[in-house]
PDB file of C-alpha atoms and ligand atoms in Angstrom:
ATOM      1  CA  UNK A   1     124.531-180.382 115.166  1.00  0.00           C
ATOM      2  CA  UNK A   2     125.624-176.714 115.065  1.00  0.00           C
ATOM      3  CA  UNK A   3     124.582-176.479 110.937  1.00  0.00           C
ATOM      4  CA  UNK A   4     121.137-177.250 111.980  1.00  0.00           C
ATOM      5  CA  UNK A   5     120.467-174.259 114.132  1.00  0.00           C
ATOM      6  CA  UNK A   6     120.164-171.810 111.125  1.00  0.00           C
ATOM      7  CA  UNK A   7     117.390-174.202 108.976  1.00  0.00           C
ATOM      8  CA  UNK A   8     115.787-175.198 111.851  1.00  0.00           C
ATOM      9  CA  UNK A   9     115.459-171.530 112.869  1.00  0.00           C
ATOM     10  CA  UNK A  10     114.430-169.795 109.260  1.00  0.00           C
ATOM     11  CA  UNK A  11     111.841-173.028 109.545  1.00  0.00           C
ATOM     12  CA  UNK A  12     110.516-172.027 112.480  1.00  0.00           C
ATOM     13  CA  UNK A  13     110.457-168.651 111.580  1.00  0.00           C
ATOM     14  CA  UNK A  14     108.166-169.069 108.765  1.00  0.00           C
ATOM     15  CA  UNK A  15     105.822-171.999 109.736  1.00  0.00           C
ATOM     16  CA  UNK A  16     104.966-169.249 112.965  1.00  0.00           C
ATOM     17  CA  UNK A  17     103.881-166.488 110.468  1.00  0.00           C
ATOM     18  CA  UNK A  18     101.913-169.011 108.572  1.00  0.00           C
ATOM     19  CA  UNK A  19     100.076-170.120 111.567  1.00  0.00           C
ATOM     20  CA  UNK A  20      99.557-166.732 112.807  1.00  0.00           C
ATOM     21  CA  UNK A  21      98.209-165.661 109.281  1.00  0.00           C
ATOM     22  CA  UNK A  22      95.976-168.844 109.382  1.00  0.00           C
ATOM     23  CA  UNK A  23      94.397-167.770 113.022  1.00  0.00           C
ATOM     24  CA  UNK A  24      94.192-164.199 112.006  1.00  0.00           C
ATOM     25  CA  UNK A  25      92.342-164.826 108.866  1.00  0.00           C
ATOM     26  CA  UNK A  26      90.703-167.901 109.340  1.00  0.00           C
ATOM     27  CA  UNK A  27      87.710-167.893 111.685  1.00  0.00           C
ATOM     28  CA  UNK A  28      86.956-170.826 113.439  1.00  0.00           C
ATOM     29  CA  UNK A  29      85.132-169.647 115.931  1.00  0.00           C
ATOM     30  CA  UNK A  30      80.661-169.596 115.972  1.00  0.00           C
ATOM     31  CA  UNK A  31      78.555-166.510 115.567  1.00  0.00           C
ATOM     32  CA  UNK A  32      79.144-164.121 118.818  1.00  0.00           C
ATOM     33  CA  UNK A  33      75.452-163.947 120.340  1.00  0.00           C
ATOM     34  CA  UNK A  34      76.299-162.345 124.092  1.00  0.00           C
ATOM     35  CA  UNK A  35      78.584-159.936 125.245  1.00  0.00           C
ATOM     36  CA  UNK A  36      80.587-162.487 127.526  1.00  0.00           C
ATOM     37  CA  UNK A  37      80.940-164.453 123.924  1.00  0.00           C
ATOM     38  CA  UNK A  38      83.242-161.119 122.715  1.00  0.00           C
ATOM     39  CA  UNK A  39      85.225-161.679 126.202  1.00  0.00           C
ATOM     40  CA  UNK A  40      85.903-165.525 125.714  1.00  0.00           C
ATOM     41  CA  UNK A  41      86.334-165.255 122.318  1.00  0.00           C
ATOM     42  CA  UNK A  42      89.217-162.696 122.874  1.00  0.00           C
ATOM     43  CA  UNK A  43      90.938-165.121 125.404  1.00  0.00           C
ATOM     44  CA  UNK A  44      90.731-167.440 122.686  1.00  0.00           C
ATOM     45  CA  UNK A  45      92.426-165.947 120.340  1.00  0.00           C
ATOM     46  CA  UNK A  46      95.291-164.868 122.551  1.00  0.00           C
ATOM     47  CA  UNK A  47      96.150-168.487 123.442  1.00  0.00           C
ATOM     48  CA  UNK A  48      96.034-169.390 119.733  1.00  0.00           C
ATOM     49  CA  UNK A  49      98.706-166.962 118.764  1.00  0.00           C
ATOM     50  CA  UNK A  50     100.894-167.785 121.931  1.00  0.00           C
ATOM     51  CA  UNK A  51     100.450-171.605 120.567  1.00  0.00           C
ATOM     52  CA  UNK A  52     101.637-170.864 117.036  1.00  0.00           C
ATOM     53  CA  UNK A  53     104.969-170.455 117.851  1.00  0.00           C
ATOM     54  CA  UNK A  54     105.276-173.606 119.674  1.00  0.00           C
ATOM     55  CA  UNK A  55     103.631-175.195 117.144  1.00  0.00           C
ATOM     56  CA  UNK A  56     105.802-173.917 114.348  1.00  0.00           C
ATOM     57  CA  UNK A  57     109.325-174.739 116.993  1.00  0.00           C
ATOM     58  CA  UNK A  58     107.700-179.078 116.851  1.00  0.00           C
ATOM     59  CA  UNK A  59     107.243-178.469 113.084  1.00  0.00           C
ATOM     60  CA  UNK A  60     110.133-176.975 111.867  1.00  0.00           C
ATOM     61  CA  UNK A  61     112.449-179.466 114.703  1.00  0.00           C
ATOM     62  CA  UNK A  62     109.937-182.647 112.841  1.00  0.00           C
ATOM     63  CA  UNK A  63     110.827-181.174 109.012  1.00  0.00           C
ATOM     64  CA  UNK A  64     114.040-180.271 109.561  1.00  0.00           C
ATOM     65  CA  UNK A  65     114.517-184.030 111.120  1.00  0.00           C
ATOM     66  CA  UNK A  66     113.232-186.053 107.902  1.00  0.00           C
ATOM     67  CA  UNK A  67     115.565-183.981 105.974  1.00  0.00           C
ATOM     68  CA  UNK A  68     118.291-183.823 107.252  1.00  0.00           C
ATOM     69  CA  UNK A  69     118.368-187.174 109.276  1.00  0.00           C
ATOM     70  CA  UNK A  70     116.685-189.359 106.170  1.00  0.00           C
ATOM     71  CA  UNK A  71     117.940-192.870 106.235  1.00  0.00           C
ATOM     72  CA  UNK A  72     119.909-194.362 103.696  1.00  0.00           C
ATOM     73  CA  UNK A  73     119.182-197.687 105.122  1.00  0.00           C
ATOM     74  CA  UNK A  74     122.665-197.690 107.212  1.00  0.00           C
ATOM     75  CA  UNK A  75     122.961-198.081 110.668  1.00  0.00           C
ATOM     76  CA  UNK A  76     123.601-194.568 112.200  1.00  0.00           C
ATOM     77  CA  UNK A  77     125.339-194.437 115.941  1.00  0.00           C
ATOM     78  CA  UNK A  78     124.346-191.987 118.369  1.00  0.00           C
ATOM     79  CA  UNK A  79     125.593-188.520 118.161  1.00  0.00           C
ATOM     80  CA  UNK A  80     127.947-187.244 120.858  1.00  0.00           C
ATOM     81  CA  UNK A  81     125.980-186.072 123.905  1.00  0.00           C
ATOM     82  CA  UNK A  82     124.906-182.681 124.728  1.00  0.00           C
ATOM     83  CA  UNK A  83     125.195-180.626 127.796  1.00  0.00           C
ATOM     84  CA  UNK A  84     123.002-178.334 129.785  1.00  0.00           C
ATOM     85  CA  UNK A  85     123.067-174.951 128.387  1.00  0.00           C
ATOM     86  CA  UNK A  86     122.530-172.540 132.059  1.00  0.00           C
ATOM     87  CA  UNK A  87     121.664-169.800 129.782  1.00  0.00           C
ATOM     88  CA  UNK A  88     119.453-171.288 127.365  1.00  0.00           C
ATOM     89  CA  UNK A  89     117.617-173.486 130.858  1.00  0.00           C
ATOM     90  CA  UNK A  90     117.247-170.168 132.885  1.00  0.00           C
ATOM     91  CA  UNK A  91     116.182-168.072 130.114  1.00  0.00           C
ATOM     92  CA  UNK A  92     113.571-170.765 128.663  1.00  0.00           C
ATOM     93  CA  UNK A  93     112.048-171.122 132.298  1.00  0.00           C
ATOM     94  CA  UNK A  94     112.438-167.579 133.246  1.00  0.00           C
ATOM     95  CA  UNK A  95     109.896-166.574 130.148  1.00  0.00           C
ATOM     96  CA  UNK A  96     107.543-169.840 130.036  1.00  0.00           C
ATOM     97  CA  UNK A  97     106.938-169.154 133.803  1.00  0.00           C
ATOM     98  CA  UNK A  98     106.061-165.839 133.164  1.00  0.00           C
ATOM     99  CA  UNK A  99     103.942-166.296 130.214  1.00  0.00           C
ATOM    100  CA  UNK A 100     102.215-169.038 132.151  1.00  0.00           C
ATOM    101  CA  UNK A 101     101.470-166.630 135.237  1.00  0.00           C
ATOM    102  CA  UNK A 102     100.317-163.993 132.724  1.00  0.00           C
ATOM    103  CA  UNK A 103      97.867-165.696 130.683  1.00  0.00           C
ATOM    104  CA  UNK A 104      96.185-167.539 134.498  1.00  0.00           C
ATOM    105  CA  UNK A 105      96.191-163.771 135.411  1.00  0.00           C
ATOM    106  CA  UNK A 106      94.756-162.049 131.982  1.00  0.00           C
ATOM    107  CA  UNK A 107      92.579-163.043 130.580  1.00  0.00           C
ATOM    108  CA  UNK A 108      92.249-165.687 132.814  1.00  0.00           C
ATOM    109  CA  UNK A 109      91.050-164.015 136.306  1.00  0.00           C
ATOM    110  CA  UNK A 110      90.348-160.860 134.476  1.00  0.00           C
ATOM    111  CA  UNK A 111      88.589-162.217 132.392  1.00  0.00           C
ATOM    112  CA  UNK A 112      86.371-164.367 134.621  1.00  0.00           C
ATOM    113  CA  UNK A 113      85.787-161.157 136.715  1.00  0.00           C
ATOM    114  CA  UNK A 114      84.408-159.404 133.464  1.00  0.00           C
ATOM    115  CA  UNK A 115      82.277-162.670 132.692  1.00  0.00           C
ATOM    116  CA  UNK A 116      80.824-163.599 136.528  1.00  0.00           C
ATOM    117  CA  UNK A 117      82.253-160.862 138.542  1.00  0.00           C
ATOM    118  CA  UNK A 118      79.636-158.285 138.624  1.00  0.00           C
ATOM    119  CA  UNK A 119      76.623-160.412 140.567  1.00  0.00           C
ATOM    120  CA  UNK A 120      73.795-157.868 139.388  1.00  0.00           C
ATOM    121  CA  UNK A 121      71.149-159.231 136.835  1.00  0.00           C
ATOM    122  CA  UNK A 122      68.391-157.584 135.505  1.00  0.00           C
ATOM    123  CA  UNK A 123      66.412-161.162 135.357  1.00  0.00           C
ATOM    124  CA  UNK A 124      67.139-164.669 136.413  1.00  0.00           C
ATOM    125  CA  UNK A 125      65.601-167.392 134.708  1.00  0.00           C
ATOM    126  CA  UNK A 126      66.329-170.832 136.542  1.00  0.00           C
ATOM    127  CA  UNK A 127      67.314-174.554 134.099  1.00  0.00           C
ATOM    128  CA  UNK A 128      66.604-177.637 135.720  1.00  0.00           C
ATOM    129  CA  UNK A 129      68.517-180.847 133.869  1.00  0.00           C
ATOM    130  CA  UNK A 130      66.581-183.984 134.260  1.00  0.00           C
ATOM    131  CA  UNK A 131      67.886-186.871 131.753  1.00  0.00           C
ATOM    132  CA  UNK A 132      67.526-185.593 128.891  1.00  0.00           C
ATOM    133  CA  UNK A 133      65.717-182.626 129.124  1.00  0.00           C
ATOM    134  CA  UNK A 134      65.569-179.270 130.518  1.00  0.00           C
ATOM    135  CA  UNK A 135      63.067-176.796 132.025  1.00  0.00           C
ATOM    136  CA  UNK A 136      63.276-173.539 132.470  1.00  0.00           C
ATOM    137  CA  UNK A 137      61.546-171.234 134.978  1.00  0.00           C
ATOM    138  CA  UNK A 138      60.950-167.821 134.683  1.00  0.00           C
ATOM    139  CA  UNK A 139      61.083-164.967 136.942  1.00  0.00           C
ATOM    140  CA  UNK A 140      56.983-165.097 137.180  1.00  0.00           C
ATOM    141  CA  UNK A 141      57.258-168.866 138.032  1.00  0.00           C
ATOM    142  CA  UNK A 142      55.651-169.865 133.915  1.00  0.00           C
ATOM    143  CA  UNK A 143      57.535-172.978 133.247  1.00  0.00           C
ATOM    144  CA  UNK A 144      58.534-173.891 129.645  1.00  0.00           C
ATOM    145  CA  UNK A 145      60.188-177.434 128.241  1.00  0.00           C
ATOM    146  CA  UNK A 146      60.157-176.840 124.784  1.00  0.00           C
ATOM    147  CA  UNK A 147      62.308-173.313 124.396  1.00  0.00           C
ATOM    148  CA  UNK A 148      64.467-170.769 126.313  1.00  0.00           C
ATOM    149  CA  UNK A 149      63.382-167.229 125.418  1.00  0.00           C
ATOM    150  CA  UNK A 150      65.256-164.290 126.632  1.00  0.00           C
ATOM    151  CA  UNK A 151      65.316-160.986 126.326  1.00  0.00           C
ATOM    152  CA  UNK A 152      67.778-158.955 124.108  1.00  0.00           C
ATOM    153  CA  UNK A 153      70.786-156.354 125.925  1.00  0.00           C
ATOM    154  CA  UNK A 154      69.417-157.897 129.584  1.00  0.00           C
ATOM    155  CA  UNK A 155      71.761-159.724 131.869  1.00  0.00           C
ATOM    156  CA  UNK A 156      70.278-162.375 132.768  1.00  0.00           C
ATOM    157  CA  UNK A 157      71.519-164.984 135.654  1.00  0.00           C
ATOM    158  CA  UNK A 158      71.106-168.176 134.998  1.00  0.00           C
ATOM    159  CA  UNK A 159      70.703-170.617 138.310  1.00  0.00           C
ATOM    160  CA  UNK A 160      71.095-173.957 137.072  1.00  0.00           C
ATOM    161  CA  UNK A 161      70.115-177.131 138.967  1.00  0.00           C
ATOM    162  CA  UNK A 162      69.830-181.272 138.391  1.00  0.00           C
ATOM    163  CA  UNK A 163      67.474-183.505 139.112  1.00  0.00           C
ATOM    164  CA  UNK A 164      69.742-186.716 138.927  1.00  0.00           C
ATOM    165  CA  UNK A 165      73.403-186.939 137.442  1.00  0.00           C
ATOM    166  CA  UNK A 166      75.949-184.146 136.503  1.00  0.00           C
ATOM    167  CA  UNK A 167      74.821-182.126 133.341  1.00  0.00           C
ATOM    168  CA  UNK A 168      76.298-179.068 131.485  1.00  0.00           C
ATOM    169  CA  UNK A 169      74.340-176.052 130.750  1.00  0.00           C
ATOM    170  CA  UNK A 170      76.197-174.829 127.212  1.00  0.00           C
ATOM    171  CA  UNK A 171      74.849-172.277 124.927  1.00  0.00           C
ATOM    172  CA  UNK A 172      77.463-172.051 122.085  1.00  0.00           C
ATOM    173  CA  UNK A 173      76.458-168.881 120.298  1.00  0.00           C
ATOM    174  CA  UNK A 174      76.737-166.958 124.275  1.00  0.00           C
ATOM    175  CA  UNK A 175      79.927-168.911 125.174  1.00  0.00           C
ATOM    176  CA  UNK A 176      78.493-169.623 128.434  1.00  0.00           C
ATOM    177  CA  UNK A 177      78.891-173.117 129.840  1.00  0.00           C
ATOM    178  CA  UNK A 178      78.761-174.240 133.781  1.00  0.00           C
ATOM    179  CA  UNK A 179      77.941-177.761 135.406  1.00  0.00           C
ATOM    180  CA  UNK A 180      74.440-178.322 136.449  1.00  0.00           C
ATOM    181  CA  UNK A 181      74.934-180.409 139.610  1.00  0.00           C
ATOM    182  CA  UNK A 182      72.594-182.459 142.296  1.00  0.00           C
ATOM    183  CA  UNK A 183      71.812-180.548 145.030  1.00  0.00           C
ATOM    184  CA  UNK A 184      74.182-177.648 144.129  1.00  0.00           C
ATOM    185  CA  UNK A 185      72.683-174.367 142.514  1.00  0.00           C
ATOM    186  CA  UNK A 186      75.806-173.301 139.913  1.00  0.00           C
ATOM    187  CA  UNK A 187      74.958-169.850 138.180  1.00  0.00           C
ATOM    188  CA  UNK A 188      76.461-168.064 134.977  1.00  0.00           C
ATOM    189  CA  UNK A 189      75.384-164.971 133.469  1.00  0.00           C
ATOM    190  CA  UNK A 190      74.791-164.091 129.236  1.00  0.00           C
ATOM    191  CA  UNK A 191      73.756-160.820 127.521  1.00  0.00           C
ATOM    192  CA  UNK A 192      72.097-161.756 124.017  1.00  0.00           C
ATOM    193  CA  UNK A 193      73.663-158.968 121.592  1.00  0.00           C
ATOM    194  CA  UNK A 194      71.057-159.472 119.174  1.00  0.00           C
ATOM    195  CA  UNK A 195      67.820-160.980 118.444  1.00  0.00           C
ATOM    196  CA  UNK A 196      67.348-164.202 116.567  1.00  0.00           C
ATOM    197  CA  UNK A 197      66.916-168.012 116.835  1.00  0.00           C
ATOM    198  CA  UNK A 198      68.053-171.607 116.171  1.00  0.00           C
ATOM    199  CA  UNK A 199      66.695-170.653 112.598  1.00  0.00           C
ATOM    200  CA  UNK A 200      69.515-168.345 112.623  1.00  0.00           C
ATOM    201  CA  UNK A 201      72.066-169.890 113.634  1.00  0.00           C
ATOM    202  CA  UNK A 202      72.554-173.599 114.976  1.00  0.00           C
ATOM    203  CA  UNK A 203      74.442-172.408 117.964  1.00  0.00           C
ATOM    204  CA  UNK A 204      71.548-170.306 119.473  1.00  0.00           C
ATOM    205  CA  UNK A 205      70.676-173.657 121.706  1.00  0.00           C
ATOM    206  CA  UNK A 206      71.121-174.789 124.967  1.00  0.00           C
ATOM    207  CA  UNK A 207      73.188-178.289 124.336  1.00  0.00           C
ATOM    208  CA  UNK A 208      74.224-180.599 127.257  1.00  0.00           C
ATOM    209  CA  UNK A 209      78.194-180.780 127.519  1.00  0.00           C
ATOM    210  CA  UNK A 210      78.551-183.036 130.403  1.00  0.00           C
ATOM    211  CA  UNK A 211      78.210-186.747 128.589  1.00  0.00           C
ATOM    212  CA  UNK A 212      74.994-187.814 130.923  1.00  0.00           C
ATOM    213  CA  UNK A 213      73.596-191.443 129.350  1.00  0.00           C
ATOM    214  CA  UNK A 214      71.933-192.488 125.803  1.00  0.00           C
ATOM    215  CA  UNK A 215      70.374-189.380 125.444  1.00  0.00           C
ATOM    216  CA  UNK A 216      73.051-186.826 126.123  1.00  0.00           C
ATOM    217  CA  UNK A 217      73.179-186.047 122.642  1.00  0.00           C
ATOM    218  CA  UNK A 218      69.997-185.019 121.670  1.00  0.00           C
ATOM    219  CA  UNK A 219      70.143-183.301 125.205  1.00  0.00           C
ATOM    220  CA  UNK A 220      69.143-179.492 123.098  1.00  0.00           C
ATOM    221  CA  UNK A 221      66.726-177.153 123.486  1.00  0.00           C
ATOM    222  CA  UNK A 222      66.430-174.356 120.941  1.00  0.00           C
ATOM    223  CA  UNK A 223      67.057-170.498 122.412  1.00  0.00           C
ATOM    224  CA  UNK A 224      65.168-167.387 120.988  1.00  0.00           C
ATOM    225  CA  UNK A 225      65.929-164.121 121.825  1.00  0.00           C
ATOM    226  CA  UNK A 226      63.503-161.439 121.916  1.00  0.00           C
ATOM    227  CA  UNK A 227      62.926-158.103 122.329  1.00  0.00           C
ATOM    228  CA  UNK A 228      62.294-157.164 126.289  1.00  0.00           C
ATOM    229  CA  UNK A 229      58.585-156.525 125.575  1.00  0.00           C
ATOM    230  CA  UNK A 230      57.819-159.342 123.754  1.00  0.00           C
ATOM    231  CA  UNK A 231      60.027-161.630 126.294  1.00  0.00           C
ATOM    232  CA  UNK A 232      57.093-160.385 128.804  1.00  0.00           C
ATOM    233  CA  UNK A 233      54.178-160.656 126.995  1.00  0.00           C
ATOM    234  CA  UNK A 234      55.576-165.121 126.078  1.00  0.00           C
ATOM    235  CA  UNK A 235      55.731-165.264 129.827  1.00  0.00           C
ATOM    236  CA  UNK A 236      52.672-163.979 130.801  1.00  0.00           C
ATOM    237  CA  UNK A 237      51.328-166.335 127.952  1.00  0.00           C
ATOM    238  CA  UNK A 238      52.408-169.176 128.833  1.00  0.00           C
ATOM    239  CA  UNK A 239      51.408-168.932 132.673  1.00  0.00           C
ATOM    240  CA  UNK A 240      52.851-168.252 135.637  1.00  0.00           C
ATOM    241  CA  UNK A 241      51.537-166.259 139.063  1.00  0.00           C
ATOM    242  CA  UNK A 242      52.189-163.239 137.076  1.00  0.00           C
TER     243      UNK A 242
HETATM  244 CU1   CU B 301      74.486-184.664 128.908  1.00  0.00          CU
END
């Protein structure tokens, strides 16, 4: 039992820096289109590194396992019982506890506080969910069920609403996702970085992520962002009390 503590260890030891090369170099994550995106993203990343050496500790205890405990096709007894360790059990829930607290404190609350802390807006554009579409309203009332366009480096609010079951209002490309309830107005805020469209990358699209009936997955609508001029001139086009 004692022998095994070295292997195990130099195991664990390398599968961590392995996984922490592979989350470094390896990005996994879709195009950053809002300034909250940076903010998630970040959080993100910290929880993948805290997980690699976890993950490495199950791998290299699972390897070292099927090495050293391979069958021969004998019976094997049970090895002699093992004891609580005090300092190993205090130390291991001493440090978990912490990290725990840490990460629901930053970038958990700070984080949220970054994202939806600061209630100022420069616009708000209102979604309505209906099974399985959406429509969005703009600040000059013009109503749209084909695209969302928004203006680039303006907060906008979003106040989003249903008309029958629970829906998810999800843009991938801002990271910004909240529940679009019955009879409840939820709200969530994106800055588009940049402008572009679905044409330039799949995740600029608003994309149901609350499984709603048949439809849920063709529940998309593309996004476009737009320069704040030309975001005023499409709503004045389309309608609207001006
Ligand atoms: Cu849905």
């Amino acid at each position: 039992m004692r022998k095994s503590w070295l292997p195990v260890g130099f195991l664990w030891l390398v599968y961590t820096i392995l996984i922490l090369a592979l989350v470094k170099y390896v990005n996994v994550l879709p195009t950053q289109w809002a300034e909250e995106a940076q903010v998630v993203d970040e959080a993100f990343l910290l929880l993948m590194y805290l997980a690699a050496p976890v993950m490495a500790m199950v791998l290299a205890v699972m390897t070292w396992g099927m090495i050293a405990w391979r069958s021969d096709g004998a019976d094997r007894e049970d090895g002699p019982n093992t004891h609580t360790n005090r300092i190993v059990v205090t130390t291991w829930l001493v440090l978990t506890s912490a990290l725990a607290i840490g990460v629901v404190i930053n970038p958990g609350f700070i984080g949220l506080a970054e994202i939806r802390g600061e209630p100022s807006s420069d616009y708000v554009i209102e979604i309505e969910a209906s099974q399985f579409f959406w429509e969005v309203t703009y600040p000059n009332g013009a109503t749209s069920f084909d695209e969302l366009v928004v203006p680039a480096h303006m907060r906008v609010r979003y106040d989003v609403n249903s008309t029958d079951v629970h829906h998810s209002f999800w843009v991938p490309a801002f990271r910004v996702k909240i529940d679009a309830v019955p009879g409840i107005t939820t709200r969530v805020f994106a800055t588009a970085t940049a402008e572009g469209s679905i044409e330039d990358d799949i995740n600029l699209r608003i994309q149901c992520a609350e499984l709603c009936g048949a439809g849920h997955a063709a529940m998309a609508m593309p996004v476009r962002v737009v320069s704040d001029a030309e975001w005023n001139e499409y709503i004045t086009s389309i309608g609207g009390s001006g």
